[in-house]
Structure formats: C-alpha cells, structure tokens
Tab-separated table of C-alpha atoms and ligand atoms in Angstrom:
chain	number	residue	atom	x	y	z
A	1	MET	CA	0.000	0.000	0.000
A	2	THR	CA	1.359	3.429	-0.855
A	3	ARG	CA	1.795	5.719	2.078
A	4	ARG	CA	-0.872	8.414	2.196
A	5	GLU	CA	-0.444	11.985	3.297
A	6	ALA	CA	-1.819	12.364	6.844
A	7	ILE	CA	-4.709	14.792	7.184
A	8	ALA	CA	-5.711	14.195	10.799
A	9	ALA	CA	-4.095	12.617	13.810
A	10	CYS	CA	-4.391	12.187	17.520
A	11	HIS	CA	-1.393	11.502	19.677
A	12	GLU	CA	-1.459	9.968	23.171
A	13	VAL	CA	-5.030	11.143	23.661
A	14	THR	CA	-6.744	10.574	26.984
A	15	VAL	CA	-10.252	11.844	27.739
A	16	SER	CA	-11.634	11.702	31.279
A	17	TYR	CA	-15.076	12.868	32.304
A	18	GLY	CA	-15.902	13.996	35.827
A	19	SER	CA	-13.448	14.096	38.689
A	20	GLY	CA	-12.399	12.150	41.762
A	21	SER	CA	-14.024	8.795	42.407
A	22	ALA	CA	-16.776	9.616	39.874
A	23	SER	CA	-14.308	10.095	37.024
A	24	VAL	CA	-14.601	7.960	33.897
A	25	VAL	CA	-11.731	7.423	31.480
A	26	ALA	CA	-13.482	7.351	28.099
A	27	LEU	CA	-10.231	7.156	26.076
A	28	ALA	CA	-6.795	6.123	27.264
A	29	ASP	CA	-3.585	6.949	25.415
A	30	VAL	CA	-4.946	6.613	21.881
A	31	ASP	CA	-2.777	7.195	18.810
A	32	LEU	CA	-4.324	7.392	15.366
A	33	THR	CA	-3.185	8.878	12.075
A	34	ILE	CA	-5.703	9.235	9.264
A	35	GLY	CA	-4.411	9.311	5.697
A	36	ARG	CA	-6.098	11.365	2.990
A	37	GLY	CA	-8.915	9.290	1.505
A	38	GLU	CA	-8.510	6.436	3.971
A	39	SER	CA	-11.483	4.570	5.477
A	40	ILE	CA	-11.242	3.496	9.107
A	41	ALA	CA	-13.688	1.629	11.343
A	42	LEU	CA	-13.728	2.171	15.095
A	43	TRP	CA	-15.131	-1.093	16.349
A	44	GLY	CA	-16.071	-2.044	19.879
A	45	PRO	CA	-18.992	-2.564	22.238
A	46	SER	CA	-21.143	0.195	23.681
A	47	GLY	CA	-19.114	2.332	26.103
A	48	SER	CA	-15.733	1.468	24.556
A	49	GLY	CA	-14.987	5.081	23.540
A	50	LYS	CA	-15.936	5.169	19.841
A	51	THR	CA	-18.105	8.296	19.990
A	52	THR	CA	-15.584	10.083	22.196
A	53	LEU	CA	-12.804	9.374	19.687
A	54	LEU	CA	-14.948	10.726	16.818
A	55	HIS	CA	-15.685	13.847	18.862
A	56	VAL	CA	-11.988	14.333	19.619
A	57	LEU	CA	-11.037	13.933	15.946
A	58	GLY	CA	-13.715	16.435	14.953
A	59	GLY	CA	-12.685	18.971	17.587
A	60	LEU	CA	-15.999	18.732	19.481
A	61	VAL	CA	-14.294	17.432	22.624
A	62	SER	CA	-10.842	18.543	23.778
A	63	PRO	CA	-8.625	15.776	25.092
A	64	THR	CA	-7.691	15.825	28.767
A	65	LEU	CA	-4.173	14.821	27.695
A	66	GLY	CA	-2.523	14.539	24.302
A	67	THR	CA	-2.843	16.382	21.008
A	68	VAL	CA	-5.156	16.393	17.995
A	69	SER	CA	-4.242	17.809	14.623
A	70	TRP	CA	-6.266	18.641	11.550
A	71	LYS	CA	-4.505	19.456	8.287
A	72	GLY	CA	-1.307	20.419	10.063
A	73	GLU	CA	-3.016	22.597	12.681
A	74	LEU	CA	-3.065	21.569	16.356
A	75	LEU	CA	-6.805	21.581	17.137
A	76	SER	CA	-6.109	20.837	20.772
A	77	SER	CA	-4.252	24.127	21.231
A	78	LEU	CA	-6.968	26.358	19.706
A	79	ASP	CA	-9.703	28.058	21.695
A	80	ALA	CA	-13.304	26.983	21.109
A	81	ARG	CA	-14.035	29.584	18.459
A	82	ALA	CA	-10.866	28.941	16.451
A	83	ARG	CA	-11.514	25.204	16.735
A	84	THR	CA	-14.998	25.634	15.314
A	85	ARG	CA	-13.626	27.561	12.373
A	86	ALA	CA	-10.905	24.979	11.736
A	87	ARG	CA	-13.511	22.239	11.902
A	88	ALA	CA	-15.796	24.036	9.491
A	89	ARG	CA	-13.039	23.673	6.922
A	90	GLY	CA	-13.666	20.154	5.800
A	91	ILE	CA	-15.010	17.982	8.621
A	92	ALA	CA	-18.594	16.682	8.383
A	93	TYR	CA	-20.653	14.343	10.566
A	94	ILE	CA	-23.288	11.715	10.029
A	95	PHE	CA	-24.981	10.516	13.204
A	96	GLN	CA	-27.062	7.481	14.092
A	97	SER	CA	-30.212	9.566	13.669
A	98	ALA	CA	-30.396	11.874	10.690
A	99	ASN	CA	-31.065	14.886	13.003
A	100	LEU	CA	-32.787	16.864	10.257
A	101	LEU	CA	-34.473	20.167	11.054
A	102	PRO	CA	-38.105	19.020	11.303
A	103	HIS	CA	-39.776	22.081	9.764
A	104	PHE	CA	-37.395	22.274	6.805
A	105	THR	CA	-37.808	20.239	3.627
A	106	ALA	CA	-35.085	17.878	2.411
A	107	PHE	CA	-33.943	20.615	0.015
A	108	GLU	CA	-33.894	23.254	2.764
A	109	ASN	CA	-32.009	21.003	5.189
A	110	VAL	CA	-29.225	20.572	2.621
A	111	ALA	CA	-29.327	24.224	1.493
A	112	PHE	CA	-28.948	25.406	5.084
A	113	ALA	CA	-25.852	23.247	5.626
A	114	VAL	CA	-24.286	24.448	2.374
A	115	ASP	CA	-24.995	28.017	3.447
A	116	VAL	CA	-23.209	27.775	6.804
A	117	SER	CA	-20.333	25.730	5.407
A	118	GLU	CA	-16.946	27.374	5.086
A	119	ALA	CA	-15.828	24.941	2.416
A	120	ALA	CA	-13.775	26.562	-0.308
A	121	ASP	CA	-16.496	25.986	-2.868
A	122	ARG	CA	-19.805	26.656	-1.167
A	123	ASN	CA	-21.805	26.936	-4.331
A	124	ARG	CA	-22.925	23.351	-4.315
A	125	ASP	CA	-26.421	22.969	-5.553
A	126	PRO	CA	-28.623	21.209	-2.948
A	127	GLU	CA	-30.633	19.664	-5.766
A	128	GLU	CA	-27.499	18.141	-7.256
A	129	LEU	CA	-26.424	16.827	-3.829
A	130	LEU	CA	-29.826	15.232	-3.286
A	131	SER	CA	-29.650	13.667	-6.732
A	132	LEU	CA	-26.259	12.127	-5.784
A	133	VAL	CA	-28.064	10.253	-3.001
A	134	GLY	CA	-31.036	9.342	-5.223
A	135	LEU	CA	-33.597	11.669	-3.679
A	136	THR	CA	-34.597	13.923	-6.561
A	137	ALA	CA	-38.214	12.926	-5.994
A	138	LYS	CA	-38.156	14.018	-2.328
A	139	LEU	CA	-36.821	17.572	-2.544
A	140	ASP	CA	-39.957	19.071	-1.004
A	141	ALA	CA	-40.612	16.352	1.574
A	142	LEU	CA	-40.451	17.163	5.277
A	143	PRO	CA	-38.410	14.801	7.501
A	144	ALA	CA	-41.619	13.266	8.913
A	145	GLU	CA	-42.557	12.237	5.366
A	146	LEU	CA	-39.276	10.371	4.789
A	147	SER	CA	-38.374	6.779	5.690
A	148	GLY	CA	-35.390	6.217	7.992
A	149	GLY	CA	-33.162	5.339	5.032
A	150	GLU	CA	-34.277	8.395	3.072
A	151	ALA	CA	-33.683	10.684	6.057
A	152	GLN	CA	-30.185	9.235	6.415
A	153	ARG	CA	-29.574	9.880	2.708
A	154	VAL	CA	-30.558	13.536	3.241
A	155	ALA	CA	-28.044	13.610	6.117
A	156	ILE	CA	-25.397	12.258	3.719
A	157	ALA	CA	-26.258	14.932	1.117
A	158	ARG	CA	-26.079	17.549	3.876
A	159	ALA	CA	-22.622	16.299	4.919
A	160	LEU	CA	-21.420	16.354	1.288
A	161	GLY	CA	-22.545	19.981	1.058
A	162	GLN	CA	-19.676	20.762	3.389
A	163	ARG	CA	-17.201	19.277	0.888
A	164	PRO	CA	-15.748	17.064	3.586
A	165	GLU	CA	-12.165	15.939	3.495
A	166	LEU	CA	-12.985	13.950	6.619
A	167	LEU	CA	-16.398	12.406	7.178
A	168	LEU	CA	-17.079	11.176	10.713
A	169	CYS	CA	-19.944	8.668	10.964
A	170	ASP	CA	-21.311	7.555	14.318
A	171	GLU	CA	-23.172	4.235	13.948
A	172	PRO	CA	-24.729	5.589	10.733
A	173	THR	CA	-26.885	2.501	10.205
A	174	GLY	CA	-27.690	1.856	13.863
A	175	HIS	CA	-31.352	2.854	13.489
A	176	LEU	CA	-31.937	1.172	10.124
A	177	ASP	CA	-33.001	-2.356	9.213
A	178	SER	CA	-30.168	-4.430	7.731
A	179	ASP	CA	-31.164	-4.063	4.043
A	180	THR	CA	-31.569	-0.296	4.343
A	181	GLY	CA	-28.348	-0.090	6.364
A	182	GLU	CA	-26.520	-2.018	3.635
A	183	ARG	CA	-27.807	0.396	0.978
A	184	VAL	CA	-26.732	3.406	3.032
A	185	LEU	CA	-23.228	1.929	3.506
A	186	ASN	CA	-22.961	1.117	-0.205
A	187	LEU	CA	-23.912	4.703	-0.981
A	188	ILE	CA	-21.267	6.117	1.396
A	189	ASP	CA	-18.700	3.707	-0.150
A	190	ALA	CA	-19.560	4.810	-3.687
A	191	LEU	CA	-19.343	8.498	-2.715
A	192	HIS	CA	-16.029	7.821	-0.969
A	193	ASP	CA	-14.644	6.244	-4.159
A	194	GLU	CA	-15.922	9.138	-6.234
A	195	LEU	CA	-15.099	12.088	-3.978
A	196	GLY	CA	-12.043	10.769	-2.134
A	197	PHE	CA	-12.778	12.014	1.403
A	198	ALA	CA	-11.331	10.145	4.366
A	199	PHE	CA	-13.938	8.606	6.587
A	200	VAL	CA	-14.032	7.191	10.067
A	201	THR	CA	-17.057	5.199	11.155
A	202	ALA	CA	-17.935	4.020	14.640
A	203	THR	CA	-19.724	0.683	14.681
A	204	HIS	CA	-20.309	-2.248	17.019
A	205	ASP	CA	-21.041	-4.480	13.989
A	206	ALA	CA	-18.108	-6.687	12.833
A	207	ASP	CA	-19.602	-7.048	9.322
A	208	VAL	CA	-19.691	-3.276	8.939
A	209	ALA	CA	-16.124	-2.927	10.284
A	210	ALA	CA	-14.845	-5.499	7.747
A	211	ARG	CA	-15.655	-3.129	4.867
A	212	PHE	CA	-12.994	-0.585	5.835
A	213	ASP	CA	-9.296	-0.147	4.895
A	214	ARG	CA	-8.401	-0.349	8.550
A	215	THR	CA	-10.176	-1.367	11.758
A	216	LEU	CA	-9.252	-0.168	15.234
A	217	GLU	CA	-10.757	-2.272	17.979
A	218	LEU	CA	-11.587	-0.338	21.143
A	219	SER	CA	-12.204	-1.770	24.582
A	220	ASP	CA	-12.681	0.371	27.701
A	221	GLY	CA	-11.112	3.370	25.982
A	222	HIS	CA	-8.013	1.493	24.803
A	223	VAL	CA	-7.099	0.504	21.257
A	224	VAL	CA	-6.622	-3.243	21.741
A	225	ASP	CA	-6.157	-4.349	18.134
A	226	GLU	CA	-5.665	-2.946	14.660
A	227	GLN	CA	-6.360	-4.779	11.404
A	228	THR	CA	-5.559	-3.686	7.875
A	229	ALA	CA	-7.729	-5.105	5.093
A	230	GLN	CA	-5.897	-7.459	2.714
A	231	TRP	CA	-7.247	-6.418	-0.647
B	1	ADP	P1	-19.251	4.303	22.643
B	1	ADP	O1	-19.517	5.313	21.595
B	1	ADP	O2	-18.246	3.259	22.233
B	1	ADP	O3	-20.506	3.672	23.161
B	1	ADP	P2	-18.585	6.558	24.341
B	1	ADP	O4	-17.425	7.246	23.749
B	1	ADP	O5	-19.929	7.147	24.143
B	1	ADP	O6	-18.560	5.020	23.894
B	1	ADP	O7	-18.358	6.440	25.923
B	1	ADP	C1	-17.157	5.975	26.508
B	1	ADP	C2	-17.276	6.099	28.029
B	1	ADP	O8	-17.304	7.465	28.400
B	1	ADP	C3	-18.535	5.471	28.591
B	1	ADP	O9	-18.211	4.904	29.854
B	1	ADP	C4	-19.462	6.655	28.748
B	1	ADP	O10	-20.393	6.420	29.777
B	1	ADP	C5	-18.497	7.771	29.121
B	1	ADP	N1	-18.961	9.088	28.659
B	1	ADP	C6	-19.132	9.469	27.370
B	1	ADP	N2	-19.532	10.752	27.278
B	1	ADP	C7	-19.606	11.203	28.562
B	1	ADP	C8	-19.953	12.456	29.155
B	1	ADP	N3	-20.296	13.527	28.414
B	1	ADP	N4	-19.930	12.547	30.518
B	1	ADP	C9	-19.555	11.487	31.277
B	1	ADP	N5	-19.212	10.278	30.776
B	1	ADP	C10	-19.237	10.132	29.438
B	2	MG	MG1	-21.289	5.797	20.633
C-alpha cells in the first residue's frame, strides 16, 4: 500500500469525564493517524470510547491529555471559536439519527448546511447533492414524510454539502433495518470512491467494520487491536 499523506491525527489522547471517584476514562492513550482518503472503522462494544474518539477527531471534545491535529493545525491548542472555524473547513458528521431540522424540507435542510459551510467551494447545488443520493423525488418532503433510510440519505447529502475531506460517521446505520443499512453503507462507499474524502465510522457491527481499509478495535477506551484489510 502506498503511504498516504496524513490529514488528521491524535497523539497519546486521553479523555476523562468527571473528577475524583466519579471520574470515567473514556479514552486512554490513543494514537491514530488518518491518511487522505482512507477509510477506518472504530469497532467495539457500547461504552468502549468510539463516539468520544470521533468527537476528539472532529474537535468537538478537547482531550484531557494529548494532542489532535487537523490538516497540520493543532486543534487541541486552539480556543473553542478557532476550533470551530478549523472544523468548518472540511469535517462533516453523520450521526445514528439523521437529526434533520423538522420544519425544513429535504432541500432546505441541505441548502442550510451548504450556506453555513466554510468549504472553499460553497456553491454546491442542494438539488445536485440530493440527486447524488437518489432523492430527486423528495426535494420538497419534510423529515416526517421520509423513511429512515431516506432521512439518512438527506443527512449524507447535507454532509457532502460541506465538501468534507474527513467524514465522521457515528453508527450511521444503527437505526436502520439491515437491508436499508446495507444500501446506506454502499452509498457512502460509492461516494467515498468518487469524492475521495477520508472517513471514520464508529460501529459495534463486525460485518460493517470489515468493509474498511483499517479497523481499530476499542475496549474500555483502549485501542486493543488494529487490522488492515488485505485487498
Ligand atoms: P461508545 O460510543 O463506544 O458507546 P462513548 O465514547 O460514548 O462510547 O463512551 C465511553 C465512556 O465514556 C462510557 O463509559 C461513557 O459512559 C463515558 N462518557 C461518554 N460521554 C460522557 C460524558 N459527556 N460525561 C460522562 N461520561 C461520558
Ligand atoms: Mg457511541
């Protein structure tokens, strides 16, 4: 495998919540370097630290110890406002629930995200983004009128509107039945091949993890194993 340029990394990251006897170590001494265009699964049971690691990589949570970098900039040394701006340049999220704005149509949900994005090219057409995810027929639908899979596809279009170089997905198929989940993963895979963003997906499902270039297994906040796909 050719060595890829690193776009994001965390180094010796520890995250603790609370203090004293009530303190919880959500991540312990985690190192991870993400290459441009690479796909990585964070795999482990509930409570193993997957969501916390995504939040650290995306600059939503500051590590208690250690450093996090994004495109050569140390996120962990920036204040909250500067971190938000750095993050707006190329990091997008997809969550377990689509989290669409309920009173906005599919089109408006995507248009709003494109509008607030600081991506270099913010002139992406929401209609074109929704056609990439096969939802041309649902432009004017409200979230309540969409199926779970359709809502998740709107969330994918919304994330693409930010021109992500890093897409962070937290159990993106966790609320979907297995066929719909499979279709959503195939769609993210196809978009990854076409658009070349790096993506990191948290999952507790071994079959989902097996689809990625690399799998980090987490247990109690520690990385306990790392597998690289042999293809
Ligand atoms: P996962 O996504 O693998 O289920 P999380 O990263 O959500 O794991 O959680 C890791 C550990 O950190 C768990 O023990 C969880 O209870 C704890 N934790 C996560 N977020 C918080 C928080 N905001 N406050 C206190 N504890 C938290
Ligand atoms: Mg989680």
